[in-house]
C-alpha atoms as a printed R data frame, in Angstrom:
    type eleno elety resid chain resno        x       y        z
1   ATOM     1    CA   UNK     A     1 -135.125 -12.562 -130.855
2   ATOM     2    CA   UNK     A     2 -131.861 -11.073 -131.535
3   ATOM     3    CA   UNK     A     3 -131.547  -8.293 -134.245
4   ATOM     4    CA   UNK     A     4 -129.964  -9.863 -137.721
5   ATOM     5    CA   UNK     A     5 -128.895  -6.662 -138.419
6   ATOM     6    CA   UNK     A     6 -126.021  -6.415 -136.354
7   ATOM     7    CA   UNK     A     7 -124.831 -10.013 -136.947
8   ATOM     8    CA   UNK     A     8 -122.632 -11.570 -139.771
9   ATOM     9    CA   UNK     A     9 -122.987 -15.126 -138.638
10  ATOM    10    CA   UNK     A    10 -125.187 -16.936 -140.574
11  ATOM    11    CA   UNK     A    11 -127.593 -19.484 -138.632
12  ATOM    12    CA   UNK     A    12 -129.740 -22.137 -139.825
13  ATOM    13    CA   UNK     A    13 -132.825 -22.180 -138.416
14  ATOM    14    CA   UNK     A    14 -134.183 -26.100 -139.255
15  ATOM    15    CA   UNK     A    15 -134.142 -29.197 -138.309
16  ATOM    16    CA   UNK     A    16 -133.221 -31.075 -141.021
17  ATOM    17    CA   UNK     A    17 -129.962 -33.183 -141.225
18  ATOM    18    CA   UNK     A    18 -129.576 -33.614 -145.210
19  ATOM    19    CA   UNK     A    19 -125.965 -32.630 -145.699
20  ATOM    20    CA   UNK     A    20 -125.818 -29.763 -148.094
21  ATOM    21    CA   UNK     A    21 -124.917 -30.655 -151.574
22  ATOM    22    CA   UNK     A    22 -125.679 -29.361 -155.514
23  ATOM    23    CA   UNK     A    23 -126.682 -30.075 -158.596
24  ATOM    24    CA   UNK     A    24 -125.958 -28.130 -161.670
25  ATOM    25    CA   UNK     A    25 -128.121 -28.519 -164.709
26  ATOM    26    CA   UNK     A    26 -126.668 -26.438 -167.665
27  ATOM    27    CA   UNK     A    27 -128.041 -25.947 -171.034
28  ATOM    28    CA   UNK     A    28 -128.810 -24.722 -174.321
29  ATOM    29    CA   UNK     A    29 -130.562 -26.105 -177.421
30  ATOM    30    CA   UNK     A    30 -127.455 -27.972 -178.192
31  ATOM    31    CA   UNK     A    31 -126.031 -29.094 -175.498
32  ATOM    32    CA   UNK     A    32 -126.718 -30.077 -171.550
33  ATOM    33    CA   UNK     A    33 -124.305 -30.246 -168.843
34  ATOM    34    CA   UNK     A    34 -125.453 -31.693 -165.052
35  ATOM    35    CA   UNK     A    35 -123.039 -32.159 -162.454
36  ATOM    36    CA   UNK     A    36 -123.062 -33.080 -159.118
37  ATOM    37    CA   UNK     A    37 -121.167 -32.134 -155.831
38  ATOM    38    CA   UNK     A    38 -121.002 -31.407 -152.208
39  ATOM    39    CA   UNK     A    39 -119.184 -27.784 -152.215
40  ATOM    40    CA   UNK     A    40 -119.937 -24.732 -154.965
41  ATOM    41    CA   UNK     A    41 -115.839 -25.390 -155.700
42  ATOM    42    CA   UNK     A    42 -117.253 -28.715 -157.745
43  ATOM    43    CA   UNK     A    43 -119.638 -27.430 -159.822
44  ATOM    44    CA   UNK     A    44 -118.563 -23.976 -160.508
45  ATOM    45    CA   UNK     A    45 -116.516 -24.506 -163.570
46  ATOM    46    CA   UNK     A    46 -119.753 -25.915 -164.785
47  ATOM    47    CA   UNK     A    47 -121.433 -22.790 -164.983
48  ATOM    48    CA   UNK     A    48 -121.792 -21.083 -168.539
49  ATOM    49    CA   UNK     A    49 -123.008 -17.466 -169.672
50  ATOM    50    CA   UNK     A    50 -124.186 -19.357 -173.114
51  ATOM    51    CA   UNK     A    51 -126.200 -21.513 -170.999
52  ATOM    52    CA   UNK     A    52 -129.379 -21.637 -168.330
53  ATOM    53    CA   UNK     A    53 -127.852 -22.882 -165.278
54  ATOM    54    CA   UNK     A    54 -130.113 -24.401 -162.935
55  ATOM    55    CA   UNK     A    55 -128.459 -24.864 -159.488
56  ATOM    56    CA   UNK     A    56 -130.397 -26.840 -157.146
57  ATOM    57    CA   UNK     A    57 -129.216 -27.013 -153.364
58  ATOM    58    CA   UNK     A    58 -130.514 -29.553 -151.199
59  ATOM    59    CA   UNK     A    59 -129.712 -29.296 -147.395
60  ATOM    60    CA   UNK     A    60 -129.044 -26.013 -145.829
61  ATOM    61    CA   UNK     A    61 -126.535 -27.520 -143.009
62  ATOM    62    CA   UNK     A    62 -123.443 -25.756 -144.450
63  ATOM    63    CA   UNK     A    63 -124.210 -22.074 -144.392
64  ATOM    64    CA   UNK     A    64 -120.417 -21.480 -146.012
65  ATOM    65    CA   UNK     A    65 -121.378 -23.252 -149.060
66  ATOM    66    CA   UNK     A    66 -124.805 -21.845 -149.086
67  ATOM    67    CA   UNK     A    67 -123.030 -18.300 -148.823
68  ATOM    68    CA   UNK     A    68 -120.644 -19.067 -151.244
69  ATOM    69    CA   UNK     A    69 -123.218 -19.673 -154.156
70  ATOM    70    CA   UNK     A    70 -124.926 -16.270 -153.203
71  ATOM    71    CA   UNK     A    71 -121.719 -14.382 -153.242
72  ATOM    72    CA   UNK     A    72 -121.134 -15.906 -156.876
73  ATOM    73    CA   UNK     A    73 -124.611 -14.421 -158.170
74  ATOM    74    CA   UNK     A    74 -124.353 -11.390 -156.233
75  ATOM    75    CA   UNK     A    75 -127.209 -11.965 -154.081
76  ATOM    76    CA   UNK     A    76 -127.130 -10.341 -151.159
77  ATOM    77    CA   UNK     A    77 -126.910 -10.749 -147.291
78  ATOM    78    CA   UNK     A    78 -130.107 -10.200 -146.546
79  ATOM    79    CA   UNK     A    79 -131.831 -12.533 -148.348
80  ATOM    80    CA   UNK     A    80 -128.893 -15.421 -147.765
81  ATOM    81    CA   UNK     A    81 -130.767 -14.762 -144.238
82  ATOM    82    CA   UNK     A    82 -134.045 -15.383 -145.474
83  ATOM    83    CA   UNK     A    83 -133.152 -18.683 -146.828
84  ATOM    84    CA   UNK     A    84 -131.973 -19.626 -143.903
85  ATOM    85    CA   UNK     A    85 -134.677 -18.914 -142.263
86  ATOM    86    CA   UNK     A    86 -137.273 -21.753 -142.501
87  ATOM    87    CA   UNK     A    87 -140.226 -20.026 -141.099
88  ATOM    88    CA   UNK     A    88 -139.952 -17.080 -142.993
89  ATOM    89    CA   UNK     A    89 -143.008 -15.717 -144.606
90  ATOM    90    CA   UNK     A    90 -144.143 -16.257 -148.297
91  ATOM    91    CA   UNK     A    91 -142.724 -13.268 -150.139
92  ATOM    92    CA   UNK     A    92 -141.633 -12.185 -153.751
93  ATOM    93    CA   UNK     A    93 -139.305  -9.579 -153.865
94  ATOM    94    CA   UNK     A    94 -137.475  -7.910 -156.569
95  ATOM    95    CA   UNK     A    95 -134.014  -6.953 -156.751
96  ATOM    96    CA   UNK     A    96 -131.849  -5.029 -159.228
97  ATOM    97    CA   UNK     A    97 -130.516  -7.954 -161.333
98  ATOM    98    CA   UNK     A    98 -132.535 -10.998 -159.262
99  ATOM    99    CA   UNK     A    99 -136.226 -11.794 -158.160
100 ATOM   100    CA   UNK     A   100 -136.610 -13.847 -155.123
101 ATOM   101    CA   UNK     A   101 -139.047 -16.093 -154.185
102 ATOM   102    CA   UNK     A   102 -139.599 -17.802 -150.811
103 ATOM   103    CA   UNK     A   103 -142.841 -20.156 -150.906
104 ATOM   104    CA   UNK     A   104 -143.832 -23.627 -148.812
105 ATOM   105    CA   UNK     A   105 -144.835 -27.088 -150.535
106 ATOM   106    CA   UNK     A   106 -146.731 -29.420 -148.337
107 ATOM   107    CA   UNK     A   107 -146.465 -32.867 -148.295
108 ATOM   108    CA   UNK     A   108 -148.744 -35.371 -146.441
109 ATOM   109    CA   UNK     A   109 -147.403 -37.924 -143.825
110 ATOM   110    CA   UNK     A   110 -147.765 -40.918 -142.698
111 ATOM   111    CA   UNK     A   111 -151.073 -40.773 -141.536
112 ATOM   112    CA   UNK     A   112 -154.307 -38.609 -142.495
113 ATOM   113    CA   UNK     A   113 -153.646 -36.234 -139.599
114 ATOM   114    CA   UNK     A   114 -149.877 -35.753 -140.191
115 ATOM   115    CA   UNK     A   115 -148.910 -32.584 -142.183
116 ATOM   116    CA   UNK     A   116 -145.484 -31.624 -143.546
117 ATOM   117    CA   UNK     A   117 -144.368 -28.895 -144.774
118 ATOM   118    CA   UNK     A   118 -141.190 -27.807 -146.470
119 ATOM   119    CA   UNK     A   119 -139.557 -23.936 -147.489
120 ATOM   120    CA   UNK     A   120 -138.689 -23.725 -151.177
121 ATOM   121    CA   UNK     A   121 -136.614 -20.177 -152.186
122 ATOM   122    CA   UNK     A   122 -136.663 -19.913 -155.675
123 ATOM   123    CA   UNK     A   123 -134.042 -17.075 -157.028
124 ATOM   124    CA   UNK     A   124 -134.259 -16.292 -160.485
125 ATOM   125    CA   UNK     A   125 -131.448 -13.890 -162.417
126 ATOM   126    CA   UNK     A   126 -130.532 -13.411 -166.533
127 ATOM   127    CA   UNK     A   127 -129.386 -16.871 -167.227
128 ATOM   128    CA   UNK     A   128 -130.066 -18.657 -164.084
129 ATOM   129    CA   UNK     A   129 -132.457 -19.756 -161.338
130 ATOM   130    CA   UNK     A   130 -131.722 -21.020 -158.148
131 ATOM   131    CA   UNK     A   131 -133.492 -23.275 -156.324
132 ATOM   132    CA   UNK     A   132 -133.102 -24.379 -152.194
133 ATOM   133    CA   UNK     A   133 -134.697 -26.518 -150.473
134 ATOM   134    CA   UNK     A   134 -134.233 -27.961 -146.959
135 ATOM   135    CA   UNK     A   135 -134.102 -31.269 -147.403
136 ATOM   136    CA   UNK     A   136 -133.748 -33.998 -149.978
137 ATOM   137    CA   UNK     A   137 -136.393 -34.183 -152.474
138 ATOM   138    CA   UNK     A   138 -137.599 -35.108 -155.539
139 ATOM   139    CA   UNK     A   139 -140.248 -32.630 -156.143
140 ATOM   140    CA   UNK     A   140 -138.461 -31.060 -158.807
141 ATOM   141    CA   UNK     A   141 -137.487 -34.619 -160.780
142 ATOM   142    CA   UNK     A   142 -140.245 -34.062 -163.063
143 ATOM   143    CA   UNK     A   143 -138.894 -30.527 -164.462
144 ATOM   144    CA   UNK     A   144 -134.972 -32.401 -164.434
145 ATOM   145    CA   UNK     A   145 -136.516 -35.116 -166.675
146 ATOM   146    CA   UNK     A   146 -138.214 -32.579 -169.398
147 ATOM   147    CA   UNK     A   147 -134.936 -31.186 -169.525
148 ATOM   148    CA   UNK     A   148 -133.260 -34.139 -170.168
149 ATOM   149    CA   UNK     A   149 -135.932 -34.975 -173.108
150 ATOM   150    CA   UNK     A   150 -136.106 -31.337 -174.202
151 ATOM   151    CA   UNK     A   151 -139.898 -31.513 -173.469
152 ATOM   152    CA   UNK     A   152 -141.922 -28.625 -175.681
153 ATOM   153    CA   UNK     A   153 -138.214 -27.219 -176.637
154 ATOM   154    CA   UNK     A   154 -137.478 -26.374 -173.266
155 ATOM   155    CA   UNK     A   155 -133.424 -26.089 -173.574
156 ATOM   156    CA   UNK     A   156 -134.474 -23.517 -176.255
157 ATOM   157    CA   UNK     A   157 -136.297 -21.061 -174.001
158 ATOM   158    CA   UNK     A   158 -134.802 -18.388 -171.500
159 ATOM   159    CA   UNK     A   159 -134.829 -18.969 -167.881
160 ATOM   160    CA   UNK     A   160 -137.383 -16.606 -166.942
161 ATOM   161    CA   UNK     A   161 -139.489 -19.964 -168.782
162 ATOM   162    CA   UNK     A   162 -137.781 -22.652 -166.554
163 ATOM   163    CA   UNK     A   163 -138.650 -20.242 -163.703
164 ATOM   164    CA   UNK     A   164 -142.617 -20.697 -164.584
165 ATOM   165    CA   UNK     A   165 -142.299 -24.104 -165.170
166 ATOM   166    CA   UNK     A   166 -140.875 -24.428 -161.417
167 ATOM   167    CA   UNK     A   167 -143.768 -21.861 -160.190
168 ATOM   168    CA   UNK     A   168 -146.076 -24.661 -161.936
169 ATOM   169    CA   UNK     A   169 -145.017 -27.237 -159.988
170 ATOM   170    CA   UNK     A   170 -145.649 -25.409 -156.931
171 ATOM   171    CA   UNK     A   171 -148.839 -24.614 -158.007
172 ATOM   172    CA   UNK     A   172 -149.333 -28.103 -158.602
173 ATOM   173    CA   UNK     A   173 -148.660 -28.798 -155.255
174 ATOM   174    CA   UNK     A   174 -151.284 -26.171 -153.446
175 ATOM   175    CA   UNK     A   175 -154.101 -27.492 -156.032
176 ATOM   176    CA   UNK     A   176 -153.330 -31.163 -154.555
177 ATOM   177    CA   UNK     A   177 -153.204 -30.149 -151.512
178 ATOM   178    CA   UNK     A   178 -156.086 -27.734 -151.282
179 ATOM   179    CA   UNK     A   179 -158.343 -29.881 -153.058
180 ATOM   180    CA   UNK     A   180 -157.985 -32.848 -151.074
181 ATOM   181    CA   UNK     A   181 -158.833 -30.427 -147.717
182 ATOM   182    CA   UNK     A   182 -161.609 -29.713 -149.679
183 ATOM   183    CA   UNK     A   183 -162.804 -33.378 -150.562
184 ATOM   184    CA   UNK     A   184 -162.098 -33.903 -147.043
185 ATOM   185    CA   UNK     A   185 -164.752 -31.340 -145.488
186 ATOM   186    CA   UNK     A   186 -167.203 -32.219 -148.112
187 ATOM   187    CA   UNK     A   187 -167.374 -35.896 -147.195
188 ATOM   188    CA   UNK     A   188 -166.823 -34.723 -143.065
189 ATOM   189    CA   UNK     A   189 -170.155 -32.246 -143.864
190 ATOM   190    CA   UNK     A   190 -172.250 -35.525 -145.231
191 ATOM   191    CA   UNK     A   191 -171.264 -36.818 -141.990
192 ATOM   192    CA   UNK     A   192 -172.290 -34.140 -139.491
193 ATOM   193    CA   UNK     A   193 -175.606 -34.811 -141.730
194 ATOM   194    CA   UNK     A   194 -176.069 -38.300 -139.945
195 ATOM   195    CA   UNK     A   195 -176.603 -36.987 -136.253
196 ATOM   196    CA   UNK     A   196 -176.137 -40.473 -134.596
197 ATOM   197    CA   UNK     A   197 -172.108 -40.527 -135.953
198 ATOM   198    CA   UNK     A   198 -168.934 -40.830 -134.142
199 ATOM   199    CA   UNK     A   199 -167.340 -38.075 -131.797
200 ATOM   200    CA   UNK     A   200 -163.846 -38.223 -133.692
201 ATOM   201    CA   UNK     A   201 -165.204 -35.880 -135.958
202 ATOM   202    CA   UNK     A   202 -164.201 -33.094 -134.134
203 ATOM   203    CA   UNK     A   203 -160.998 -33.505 -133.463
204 ATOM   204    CA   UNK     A   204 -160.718 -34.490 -137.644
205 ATOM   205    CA   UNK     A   205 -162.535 -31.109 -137.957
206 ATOM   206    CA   UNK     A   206 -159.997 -29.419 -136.056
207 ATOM   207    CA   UNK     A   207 -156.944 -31.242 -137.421
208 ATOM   208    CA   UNK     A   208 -157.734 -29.933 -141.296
209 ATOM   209    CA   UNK     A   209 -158.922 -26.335 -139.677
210 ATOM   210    CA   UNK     A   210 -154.732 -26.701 -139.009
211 ATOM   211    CA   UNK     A   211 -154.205 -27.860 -142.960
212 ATOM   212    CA   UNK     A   212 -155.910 -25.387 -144.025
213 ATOM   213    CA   UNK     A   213 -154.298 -22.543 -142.001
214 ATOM   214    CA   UNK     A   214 -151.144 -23.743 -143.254
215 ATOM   215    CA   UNK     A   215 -152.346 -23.226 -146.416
216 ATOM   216    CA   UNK     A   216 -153.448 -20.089 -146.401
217 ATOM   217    CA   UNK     A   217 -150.932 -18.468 -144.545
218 ATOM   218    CA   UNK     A   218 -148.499 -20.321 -146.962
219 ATOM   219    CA   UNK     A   219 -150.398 -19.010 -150.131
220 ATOM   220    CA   UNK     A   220 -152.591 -15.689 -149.744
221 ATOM   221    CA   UNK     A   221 -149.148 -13.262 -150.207
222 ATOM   222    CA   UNK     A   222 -148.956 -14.350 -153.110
223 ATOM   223    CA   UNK     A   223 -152.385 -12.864 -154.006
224 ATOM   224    CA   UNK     A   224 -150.944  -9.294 -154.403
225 ATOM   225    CA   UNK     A   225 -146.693 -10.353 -154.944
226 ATOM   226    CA   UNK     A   226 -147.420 -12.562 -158.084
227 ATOM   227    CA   UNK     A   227 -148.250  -9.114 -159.631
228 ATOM   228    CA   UNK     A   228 -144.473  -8.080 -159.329
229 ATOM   229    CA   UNK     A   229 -143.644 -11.005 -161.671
230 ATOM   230    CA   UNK     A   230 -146.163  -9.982 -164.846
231 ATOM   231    CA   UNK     A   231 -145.266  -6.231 -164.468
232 ATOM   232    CA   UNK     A   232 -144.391  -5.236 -167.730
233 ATOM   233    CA   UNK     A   233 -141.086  -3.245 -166.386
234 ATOM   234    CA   UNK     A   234 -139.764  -6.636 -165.324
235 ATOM   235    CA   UNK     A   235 -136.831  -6.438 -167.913
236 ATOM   236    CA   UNK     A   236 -135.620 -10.257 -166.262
237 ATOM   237    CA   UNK     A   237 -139.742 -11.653 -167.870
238 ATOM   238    CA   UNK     A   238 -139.228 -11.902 -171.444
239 ATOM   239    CA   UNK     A   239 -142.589 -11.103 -173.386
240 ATOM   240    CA   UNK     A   240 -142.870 -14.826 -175.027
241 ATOM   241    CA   UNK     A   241 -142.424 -16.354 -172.057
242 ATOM   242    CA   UNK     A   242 -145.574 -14.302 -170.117
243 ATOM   243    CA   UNK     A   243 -148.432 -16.479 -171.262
244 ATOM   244    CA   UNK     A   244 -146.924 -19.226 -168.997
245 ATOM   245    CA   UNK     A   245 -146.838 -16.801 -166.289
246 ATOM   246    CA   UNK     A   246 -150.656 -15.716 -166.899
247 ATOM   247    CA   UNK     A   247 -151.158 -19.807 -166.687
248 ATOM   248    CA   UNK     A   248 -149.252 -19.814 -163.414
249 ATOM   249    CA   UNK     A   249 -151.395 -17.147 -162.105
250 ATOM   250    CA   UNK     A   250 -154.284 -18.682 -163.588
251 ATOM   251    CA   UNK     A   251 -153.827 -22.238 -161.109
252 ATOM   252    CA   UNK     A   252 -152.938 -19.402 -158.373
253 ATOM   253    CA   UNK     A   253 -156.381 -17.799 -158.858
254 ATOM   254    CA   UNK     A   254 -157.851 -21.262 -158.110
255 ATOM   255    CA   UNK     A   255 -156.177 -22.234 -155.544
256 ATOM   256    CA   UNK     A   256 -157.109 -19.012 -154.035
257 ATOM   257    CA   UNK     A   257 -160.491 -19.169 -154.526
258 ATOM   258    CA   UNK     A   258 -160.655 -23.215 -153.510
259 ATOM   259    CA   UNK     A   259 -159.072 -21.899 -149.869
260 ATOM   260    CA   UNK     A   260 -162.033 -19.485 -149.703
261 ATOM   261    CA   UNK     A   261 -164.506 -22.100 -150.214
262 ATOM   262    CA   UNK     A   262 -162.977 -24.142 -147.657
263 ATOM   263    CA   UNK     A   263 -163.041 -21.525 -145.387
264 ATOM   264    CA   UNK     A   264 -167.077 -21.224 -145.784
265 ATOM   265    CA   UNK     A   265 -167.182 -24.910 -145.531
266 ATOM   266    CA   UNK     A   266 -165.253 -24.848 -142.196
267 ATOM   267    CA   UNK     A   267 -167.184 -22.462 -140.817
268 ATOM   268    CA   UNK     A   268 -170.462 -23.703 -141.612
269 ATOM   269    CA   UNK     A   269 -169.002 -27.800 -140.473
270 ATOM   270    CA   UNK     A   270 -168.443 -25.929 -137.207
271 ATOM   271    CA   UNK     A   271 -171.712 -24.663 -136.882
272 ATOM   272    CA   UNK     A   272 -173.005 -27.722 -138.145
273 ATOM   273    CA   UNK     A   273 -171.267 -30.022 -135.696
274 ATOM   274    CA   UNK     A   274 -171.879 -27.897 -132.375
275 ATOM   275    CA   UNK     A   275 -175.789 -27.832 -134.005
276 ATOM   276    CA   UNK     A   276 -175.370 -31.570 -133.682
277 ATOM   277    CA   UNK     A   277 -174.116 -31.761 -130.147
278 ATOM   278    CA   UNK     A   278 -176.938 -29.890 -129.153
279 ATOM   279    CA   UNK     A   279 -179.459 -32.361 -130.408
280 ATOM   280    CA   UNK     A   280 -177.358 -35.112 -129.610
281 ATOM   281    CA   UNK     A   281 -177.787 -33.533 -125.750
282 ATOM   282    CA   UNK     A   282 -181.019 -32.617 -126.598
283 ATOM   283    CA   UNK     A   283 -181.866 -36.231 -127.004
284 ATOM   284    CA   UNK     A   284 -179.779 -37.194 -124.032
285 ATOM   285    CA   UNK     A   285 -181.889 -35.277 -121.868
286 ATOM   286    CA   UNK     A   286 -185.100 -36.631 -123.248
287 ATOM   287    CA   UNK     A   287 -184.321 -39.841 -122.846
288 ATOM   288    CA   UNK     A   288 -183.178 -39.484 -119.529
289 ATOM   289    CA   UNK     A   289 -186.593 -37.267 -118.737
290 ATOM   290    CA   UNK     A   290 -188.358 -40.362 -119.529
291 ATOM   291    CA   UNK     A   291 -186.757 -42.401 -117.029
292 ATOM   292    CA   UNK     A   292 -186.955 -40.462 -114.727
293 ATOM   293    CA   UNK     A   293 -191.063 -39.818 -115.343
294 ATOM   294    CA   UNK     A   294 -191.782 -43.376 -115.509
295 ATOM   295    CA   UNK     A   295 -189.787 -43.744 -111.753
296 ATOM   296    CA   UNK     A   296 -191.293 -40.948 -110.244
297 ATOM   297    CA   UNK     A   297 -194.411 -42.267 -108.819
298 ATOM   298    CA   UNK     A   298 -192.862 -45.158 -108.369
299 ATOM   299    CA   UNK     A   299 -190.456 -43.463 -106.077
300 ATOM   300    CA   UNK     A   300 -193.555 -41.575 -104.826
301 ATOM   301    CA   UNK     A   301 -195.383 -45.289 -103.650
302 ATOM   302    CA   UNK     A   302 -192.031 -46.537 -102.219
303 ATOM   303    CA   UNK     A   303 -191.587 -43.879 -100.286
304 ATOM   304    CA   UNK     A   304 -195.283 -43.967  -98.941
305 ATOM   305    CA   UNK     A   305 -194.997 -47.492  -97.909
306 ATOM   306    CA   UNK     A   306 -190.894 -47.062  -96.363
307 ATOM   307    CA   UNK     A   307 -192.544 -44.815  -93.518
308 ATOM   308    CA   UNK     A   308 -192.540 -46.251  -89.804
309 ATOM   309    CA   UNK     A   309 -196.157 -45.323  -89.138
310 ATOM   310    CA   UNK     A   310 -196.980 -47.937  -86.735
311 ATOM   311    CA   UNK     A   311 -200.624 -48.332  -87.458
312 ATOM   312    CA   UNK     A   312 -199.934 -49.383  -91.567
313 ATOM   313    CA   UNK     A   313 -202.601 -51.908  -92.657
314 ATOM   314    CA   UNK     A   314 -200.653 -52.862  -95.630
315 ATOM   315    CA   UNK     A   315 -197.659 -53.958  -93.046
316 ATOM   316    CA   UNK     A   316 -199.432 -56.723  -91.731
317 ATOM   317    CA   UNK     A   317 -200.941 -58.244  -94.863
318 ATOM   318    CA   UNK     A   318 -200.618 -61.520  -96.276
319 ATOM   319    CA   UNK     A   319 -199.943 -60.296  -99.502
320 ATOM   320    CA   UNK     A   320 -199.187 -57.096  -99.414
321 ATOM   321    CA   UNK     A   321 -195.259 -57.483 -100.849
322 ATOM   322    CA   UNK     A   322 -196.761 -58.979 -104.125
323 ATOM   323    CA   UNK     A   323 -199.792 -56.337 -104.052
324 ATOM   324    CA   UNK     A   324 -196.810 -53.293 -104.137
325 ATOM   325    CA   UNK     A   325 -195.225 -55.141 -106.710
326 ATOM   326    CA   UNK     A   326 -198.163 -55.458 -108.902
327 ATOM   327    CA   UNK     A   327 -198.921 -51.731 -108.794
328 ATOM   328    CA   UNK     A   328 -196.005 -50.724 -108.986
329 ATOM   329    CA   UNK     A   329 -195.408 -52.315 -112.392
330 ATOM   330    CA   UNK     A   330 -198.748 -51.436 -113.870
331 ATOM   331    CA   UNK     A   331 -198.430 -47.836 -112.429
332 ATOM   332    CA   UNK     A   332 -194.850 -48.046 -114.344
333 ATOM   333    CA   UNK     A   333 -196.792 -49.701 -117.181
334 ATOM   334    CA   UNK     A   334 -199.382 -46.586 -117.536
335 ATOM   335    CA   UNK     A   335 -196.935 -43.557 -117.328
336 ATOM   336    CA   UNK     A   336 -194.863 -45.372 -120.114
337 ATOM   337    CA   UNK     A   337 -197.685 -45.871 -122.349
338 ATOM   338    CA   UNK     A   338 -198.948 -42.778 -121.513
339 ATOM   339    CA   UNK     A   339 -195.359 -41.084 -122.809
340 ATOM   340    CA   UNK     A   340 -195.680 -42.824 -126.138
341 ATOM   341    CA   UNK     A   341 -198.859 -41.961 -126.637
342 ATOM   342    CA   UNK     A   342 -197.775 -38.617 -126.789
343 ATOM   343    CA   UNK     A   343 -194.719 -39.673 -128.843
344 ATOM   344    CA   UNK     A   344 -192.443 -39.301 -126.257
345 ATOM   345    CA   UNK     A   345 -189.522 -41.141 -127.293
């Protein structure tokens, strides 16, 4: 891994091939401006000091672009690295005149077993909040149409209020997520109840063990970081706007504790399911003791009567073939009712 540090060349480190482009909502209680573009040059005469500008940057392709927009706010090279960087942890930090924010949504895929997920930075300043995202999405359309219909006044409040409403939506996300891993290992543990059920649950076991590692890893730094944001010497949090910060927190604490239940419950489906394959063997075995019981002394008579003695009486009578036969199958009989006698089944 080369050192970052002594390298001004910036380097995108995903896969995605959304071409980078912008959109600027600006606003105030009176008036909104939103406007489109494929280079900062197009919407930067958009941007207002009397307004919140929200700049949302989709595709992370064109590094130029992406360092022109942080040049504008003054954010610096260091963390124009971090957004680039797709697989960089989940951290809040705090600057002098900006708070960053680098956090994963998940999405699912096409099937049950397919799991996406996608690096959101989140950059908030006084008067604006950045927001960049990988690829093309509409995860955000939701907050762009209460805008647009001034939902509970929101052109009236600050930015530090936009910011929680975007933190809410992420939240949103990891209670969707989280709870359906949870539904999940609920319904997988009333399976593993029914011993006699199908050996895919294993590898289903394994694939939301994944999901949920995801998750956590995506999530539990924000346990402690989240803090930075409600500190009261946060000058950028305006004290009307903290109660939707506590609520924020408040769907953060759940989340939280819903990945430490599924942790128990992953543990104990484990246990659980190897429990399982040791009766399932268990039973295996038993059945196959009782096949071999019953065929024992019937191996025992077959091999008494395959010798090449030459003086064998039973060799030279009529009837002997039929006679073997006959007590063979009743000596077969006895042993098996003899087993389930004893409940040996």
């Amino acid at each position: 891994m080369k050192n970052n540090l002594l390298s001004e060349k910036l380097i995108y480190t995903g896969k995605s091939l959304t071409p980078t482009h912008l959109h600027l909502c600006s606003y105030s209680s009176t008036d909104k401006v939103e406007v489109t573009g494929d280079s900062f040059a197009a919407v930067a005469g958009s941007l207002s000091d009397s307004r919140t500008n929200w700049l949302q940057v989709h595709g992370l392709k064109d590094t130029e672009t992406i360092r022109e927009v942080c040049n504008h706010f003054g954010i610096g090279f260091l963390v124009l690295q971090d957004i680039l960087n797709i697989k960089h942890p989940t951290k809040i930090e705090e600057h002098d005149h900006y708070t960053v924010m680098i956090m994963k949504i998940f999405s699912s895929g096409k099937t049950e077993n397919e799991f996406r997920q996608q690096q959101v930075c989140l950059i908030h300043g006084q008067g604006f909040v950045i927001s960049f995202m990988e690829g093309e999405s509409g995860f955000f359309d939701d907050v762009v149409a209460a805008i647009q219909n001034n939902v509970l006044k929101i052109r009236e409040r600050a930015s530090d209020y936009l910011l929680s409403v975007l933190l809410n939506s992420v939240m949103g996300n990891y209670i969707a997520i989280v709870t359906g891993i949870d539904d999940a290992l609920e319904e997988l543990e009333e399976k593993l109840l029914v011993i006699n059920n199908g050996h895919d649950i294993g590898v289903r076991i394994q694939t939301l063990r994944r999901q949920y590692m995801l998750m956590k890893k995506a999530v539990l730094p924000l346990k402690e970081q989240y803090i930075k944001l409600l500190r009261s010497e946060n000058e950028m949090m305006h004290k009307v706007n903290r109660p939707f910060f506590n609520d924020v927190n408040d769907h953060l604490q759940f989340v939280l504790q819903t990945i430490d239940i599924c942790r128990e419950t992953l543990s104990s489906l484990v246990d659980l399911y190897i429990s399982n394959n040791d009766l399932r063997m268990n039973d295996i075995m038993k059945r196959l003791t009782v096949v071999s019981t019953i065929f024992i002394p019937l191996t025992f008579l077959a091999g008494v009567w395959g010798m090449n003695f030459k003086f064998m009486p039973e060799l030279d009578w009529r009837y002997g073939y039929v006679a073997a036969w006959a007590i063979m199958l009743v000596t077969g009989l006895l042993v098996y009712w003899f087993l389930k006698r004893k409940k040996w089944h």
